[in-house]
Amino acid sequence: MAASSLANGQDALEEKLGRLSKKPGVKASIVLDRATGAI
């Protein structure tokens, strides 16, 4: 069950970032923790 919620979270994040990246003037950085996978 946790794996599916993780996948859904990743899909939602990817969708949101994709929409934001298409807007003019939007800049962002994402930092990932390799040990925990936290964003």
mmCIF file as gemmi writes it, N, C-alpha and C atoms, coordinates in Angstrom:
data_model
loop_
_atom_site.group_PDB
_atom_site.id
_atom_site.type_symbol
_atom_site.label_atom_id
_atom_site.label_alt_id
_atom_site.label_comp_id
_atom_site.label_asym_id
_atom_site.label_entity_id
_atom_site.label_seq_id
_atom_site.pdbx_PDB_ins_code
_atom_site.Cartn_x
_atom_site.Cartn_y
_atom_site.Cartn_z
_atom_site.occupancy
_atom_site.B_iso_or_equiv
_atom_site.pdbx_formal_charge
_atom_site.auth_seq_id
_atom_site.auth_asym_id
_atom_site.pdbx_PDB_model_num
ATOM 1 N N . MET Axp A 1 ? 0.834 -1.194 0 1 0 ? 1 A 1
ATOM 2 C CA . MET Axp A 1 ? 0 0 0 1 0 ? 1 A 1
ATOM 3 C C . MET Axp A 1 ? 0.873 1.25 0 1 0 ? 1 A 1
ATOM 4 N N . ALA Axp A 2 ? 1.96 1.256 0.762 1 0 ? 2 A 1
ATOM 5 C CA . ALA Axp A 2 ? 2.83 2.434 0.831 1 0 ? 2 A 1
ATOM 6 C C . ALA Axp A 2 ? 3.482 2.716 -0.519 1 0 ? 2 A 1
ATOM 7 N N . ALA Axp A 3 ? 3.809 1.67 -1.252 1 0 ? 3 A 1
ATOM 8 C CA . ALA Axp A 3 ? 4.447 1.867 -2.549 1 0 ? 3 A 1
ATOM 9 C C . ALA Axp A 3 ? 3.513 2.572 -3.522 1 0 ? 3 A 1
ATOM 10 N N . SER Axp A 4 ? 2.225 2.231 -3.502 1 0 ? 4 A 1
ATOM 11 C CA . SER Axp A 4 ? 1.293 2.878 -4.419 1 0 ? 4 A 1
ATOM 12 C C . SER Axp A 4 ? 1.073 4.335 -4.049 1 0 ? 4 A 1
ATOM 13 N N . SER Axp A 5 ? 1.044 4.651 -2.752 1 0 ? 5 A 1
ATOM 14 C CA . SER Axp A 5 ? 0.878 6.051 -2.358 1 0 ? 5 A 1
ATOM 15 C C . SER Axp A 5 ? 2.13 6.848 -2.7 1 0 ? 5 A 1
ATOM 16 N N . LEU Axp A 6 ? 3.3 6.217 -2.619 1 0 ? 6 A 1
ATOM 17 C CA . LEU Axp A 6 ? 4.539 6.88 -3.003 1 0 ? 6 A 1
ATOM 18 C C . LEU Axp A 6 ? 4.523 7.176 -4.499 1 0 ? 6 A 1
ATOM 19 N N . ALA Axp A 7 ? 4.081 6.208 -5.297 1 0 ? 7 A 1
ATOM 20 C CA . ALA Axp A 7 ? 4.004 6.408 -6.741 1 0 ? 7 A 1
ATOM 21 C C . ALA Axp A 7 ? 3.017 7.519 -7.069 1 0 ? 7 A 1
ATOM 22 N N . ASN Axp A 8 ? 1.876 7.552 -6.386 1 0 ? 8 A 1
ATOM 23 C CA . ASN Axp A 8 ? 0.895 8.604 -6.622 1 0 ? 8 A 1
ATOM 24 C C . ASN Axp A 8 ? 1.474 9.963 -6.269 1 0 ? 8 A 1
ATOM 25 N N . GLY Axp A 9 ? 2.219 10.041 -5.186 1 0 ? 9 A 1
ATOM 26 C CA . GLY Axp A 9 ? 2.856 11.292 -4.785 1 0 ? 9 A 1
ATOM 27 C C . GLY Axp A 9 ? 3.871 11.755 -5.814 1 0 ? 9 A 1
ATOM 28 N N . GLN Axp A 10 ? 4.634 10.82 -6.342 1 0 ? 10 A 1
ATOM 29 C CA . GLN Axp A 10 ? 5.624 11.154 -7.364 1 0 ? 10 A 1
ATOM 30 C C . GLN Axp A 10 ? 4.939 11.615 -8.639 1 0 ? 10 A 1
ATOM 31 N N . ASP Axp A 11 ? 3.848 10.964 -9.014 1 0 ? 11 A 1
ATOM 32 C CA . ASP Axp A 11 ? 3.102 11.365 -10.205 1 0 ? 11 A 1
ATOM 33 C C . ASP Axp A 11 ? 2.526 12.763 -10.034 1 0 ? 11 A 1
ATOM 34 N N . ALA Axp A 12 ? 1.975 13.038 -8.857 1 0 ? 12 A 1
ATOM 35 C CA . ALA Axp A 12 ? 1.394 14.353 -8.591 1 0 ? 12 A 1
ATOM 36 C C . ALA Axp A 12 ? 2.471 15.43 -8.634 1 0 ? 12 A 1
ATOM 37 N N . LEU Axp A 13 ? 3.632 15.143 -8.057 1 0 ? 13 A 1
ATOM 38 C CA . LEU Axp A 13 ? 4.734 16.104 -8.068 1 0 ? 13 A 1
ATOM 39 C C . LEU Axp A 13 ? 5.194 16.362 -9.498 1 0 ? 13 A 1
ATOM 40 N N . GLU Axp A 14 ? 5.332 15.299 -10.274 1 0 ? 14 A 1
ATOM 41 C CA . GLU Axp A 14 ? 5.773 15.451 -11.66 1 0 ? 14 A 1
ATOM 42 C C . GLU Axp A 14 ? 4.772 16.278 -12.464 1 0 ? 14 A 1
ATOM 43 N N . GLU Axp A 15 ? 3.48 16.023 -12.254 1 0 ? 15 A 1
ATOM 44 C CA . GLU Axp A 15 ? 2.449 16.788 -12.963 1 0 ? 15 A 1
ATOM 45 C C . GLU Axp A 15 ? 2.509 18.264 -12.585 1 0 ? 15 A 1
ATOM 46 N N . LYS Axp A 16 ? 2.607 18.54 -11.301 1 0 ? 16 A 1
ATOM 47 C CA . LYS Axp A 16 ? 2.648 19.927 -10.818 1 0 ? 16 A 1
ATOM 48 C C . LYS Axp A 16 ? 3.875 20.653 -11.36 1 0 ? 16 A 1
ATOM 49 N N . LEU Axp A 17 ? 5.036 20.006 -11.293 1 0 ? 17 A 1
ATOM 50 C CA . LEU Axp A 17 ? 6.258 20.636 -11.792 1 0 ? 17 A 1
ATOM 51 C C . LEU Axp A 17 ? 6.193 20.854 -13.301 1 0 ? 17 A 1
ATOM 52 N N . GLY Axp A 18 ? 5.581 19.92 -14.001 1 0 ? 18 A 1
ATOM 53 C CA . GLY Axp A 18 ? 5.43 20.074 -15.445 1 0 ? 18 A 1
ATOM 54 C C . GLY Axp A 18 ? 4.583 21.28 -15.797 1 0 ? 18 A 1
ATOM 55 N N . ARG Axp A 19 ? 3.479 21.468 -15.052 1 0 ? 19 A 1
ATOM 56 C CA . ARG Axp A 19 ? 2.619 22.633 -15.302 1 0 ? 19 A 1
ATOM 57 C C . ARG Axp A 19 ? 3.332 23.932 -14.946 1 0 ? 19 A 1
ATOM 58 N N . LEU Axp A 20 ? 4.046 23.933 -13.824 1 0 ? 20 A 1
ATOM 59 C CA . LEU Axp A 20 ? 4.752 25.146 -13.407 1 0 ? 20 A 1
ATOM 60 C C . LEU Axp A 20 ? 5.875 25.508 -14.373 1 0 ? 20 A 1
ATOM 61 N N . SER Axp A 21 ? 6.562 24.498 -14.901 1 0 ? 21 A 1
ATOM 62 C CA . SER Axp A 21 ? 7.697 24.764 -15.783 1 0 ? 21 A 1
ATOM 63 C C . SER Axp A 21 ? 7.268 25.42 -17.089 1 0 ? 21 A 1
ATOM 64 N N . LYS Axp A 22 ? 5.999 25.29 -17.451 1 0 ? 22 A 1
ATOM 65 C CA . LYS Axp A 22 ? 5.499 25.891 -18.687 1 0 ? 22 A 1
ATOM 66 C C . LYS Axp A 22 ? 5.074 27.343 -18.502 1 0 ? 22 A 1
ATOM 67 N N . LYS Axp A 23 ? 5.004 27.801 -17.261 1 0 ? 23 A 1
ATOM 68 C CA . LYS Axp A 23 ? 4.611 29.185 -17.003 1 0 ? 23 A 1
ATOM 69 C C . LYS Axp A 23 ? 5.835 30.088 -17.128 1 0 ? 23 A 1
ATOM 70 N N . PRO Axp A 24 ? 5.675 31.233 -17.791 1 0 ? 24 A 1
ATOM 71 C CA . PRO Axp A 24 ? 6.815 32.139 -17.941 1 0 ? 24 A 1
ATOM 72 C C . PRO Axp A 24 ? 7.252 32.721 -16.598 1 0 ? 24 A 1
ATOM 73 N N . GLY Axp A 25 ? 8.552 32.806 -16.403 1 0 ? 25 A 1
ATOM 74 C CA . GLY Axp A 25 ? 9.093 33.428 -15.201 1 0 ? 25 A 1
ATOM 75 C C . GLY Axp A 25 ? 9.168 32.531 -13.985 1 0 ? 25 A 1
ATOM 76 N N . VAL Axp A 26 ? 8.759 31.269 -14.104 1 0 ? 26 A 1
ATOM 77 C CA . VAL Axp A 26 ? 8.79 30.363 -12.954 1 0 ? 26 A 1
ATOM 78 C C . VAL Axp A 26 ? 10.134 29.644 -12.93 1 0 ? 26 A 1
ATOM 79 N N . LYS Axp A 27 ? 10.808 29.728 -11.796 1 0 ? 27 A 1
ATOM 80 C CA . LYS Axp A 27 ? 12.082 29.031 -11.605 1 0 ? 27 A 1
ATOM 81 C C . LYS Axp A 27 ? 11.995 28.26 -10.301 1 0 ? 27 A 1
ATOM 82 N N . ALA Axp A 28 ? 12.597 27.08 -10.265 1 0 ? 28 A 1
ATOM 83 C CA . ALA Axp A 28 ? 12.537 26.263 -9.053 1 0 ? 28 A 1
ATOM 84 C C . ALA Axp A 28 ? 13.75 25.346 -8.981 1 0 ? 28 A 1
ATOM 85 N N . SER Axp A 29 ? 14.038 24.908 -7.78 1 0 ? 29 A 1
ATOM 86 C CA . SER Axp A 29 ? 15.07 23.903 -7.536 1 0 ? 29 A 1
ATOM 87 C C . SER Axp A 29 ? 14.482 22.847 -6.614 1 0 ? 29 A 1
ATOM 88 N N . ILE Axp A 30 ? 14.884 21.607 -6.82 1 0 ? 30 A 1
ATOM 89 C CA . ILE Axp A 30 ? 14.438 20.515 -5.96 1 0 ? 30 A 1
ATOM 90 C C . ILE Axp A 30 ? 15.684 19.874 -5.364 1 0 ? 30 A 1
ATOM 91 N N . VAL Axp A 31 ? 15.65 19.656 -4.07 1 0 ? 31 A 1
ATOM 92 C CA . VAL Axp A 31 ? 16.76 19.004 -3.391 1 0 ? 31 A 1
ATOM 93 C C . VAL Axp A 31 ? 16.263 17.666 -2.865 1 0 ? 31 A 1
ATOM 94 N N . LEU Axp A 32 ? 16.945 16.591 -3.238 1 0 ? 32 A 1
ATOM 95 C CA . LEU Axp A 32 ? 16.575 15.253 -2.799 1 0 ? 32 A 1
ATOM 96 C C . LEU Axp A 32 ? 17.623 14.718 -1.831 1 0 ? 32 A 1
ATOM 97 N N . ASP Axp A 33 ? 17.166 14.073 -0.781 1 0 ? 33 A 1
ATOM 98 C CA . ASP Axp A 33 ? 18.053 13.422 0.186 1 0 ? 33 A 1
ATOM 99 C C . ASP Axp A 33 ? 18.257 11.984 -0.276 1 0 ? 33 A 1
ATOM 100 N N . ARG Axp A 34 ? 19.461 11.635 -0.646 1 0 ? 34 A 1
ATOM 101 C CA . ARG Axp A 34 ? 19.723 10.284 -1.151 1 0 ? 34 A 1
ATOM 102 C C . ARG Axp A 34 ? 19.471 9.212 -0.107 1 0 ? 34 A 1
ATOM 103 N N . ALA Axp A 35 ? 19.712 9.515 1.144 1 0 ? 35 A 1
ATOM 104 C CA . ALA Axp A 35 ? 19.56 8.523 2.208 1 0 ? 35 A 1
ATOM 105 C C . ALA Axp A 35 ? 18.1 8.179 2.454 1 0 ? 35 A 1
ATOM 106 N N . THR Axp A 36 ? 17.233 9.185 2.473 1 0 ? 36 A 1
ATOM 107 C CA . THR Axp A 36 ? 15.832 8.944 2.818 1 0 ? 36 A 1
ATOM 108 C C . THR Axp A 36 ? 14.882 9.099 1.641 1 0 ? 36 A 1
ATOM 109 N N . GLY Axp A 37 ? 15.338 9.74 0.569 1 0 ? 37 A 1
ATOM 110 C CA . GLY Axp A 37 ? 14.461 10.001 -0.561 1 0 ? 37 A 1
ATOM 111 C C . GLY Axp A 37 ? 13.564 11.203 -0.34 1 0 ? 37 A 1
ATOM 112 N N . ALA Axp A 38 ? 13.78 11.923 0.748 1 0 ? 38 A 1
ATOM 113 C CA . ALA Axp A 38 ? 12.952 13.092 1.057 1 0 ? 38 A 1
ATOM 114 C C . ALA Axp A 38 ? 13.235 14.213 0.069 1 0 ? 38 A 1
ATOM 115 N N . ILE Axp A 39 ? 12.198 14.998 -0.183 1 0 ? 39 A 1
ATOM 116 C CA . ILE Axp A 39 ? 12.33 16.149 -1.082 1 0 ? 39 A 1
ATOM 117 C C . ILE Axp A 39 ? 12.609 17.379 -0.257 1 0 ? 39 A 1
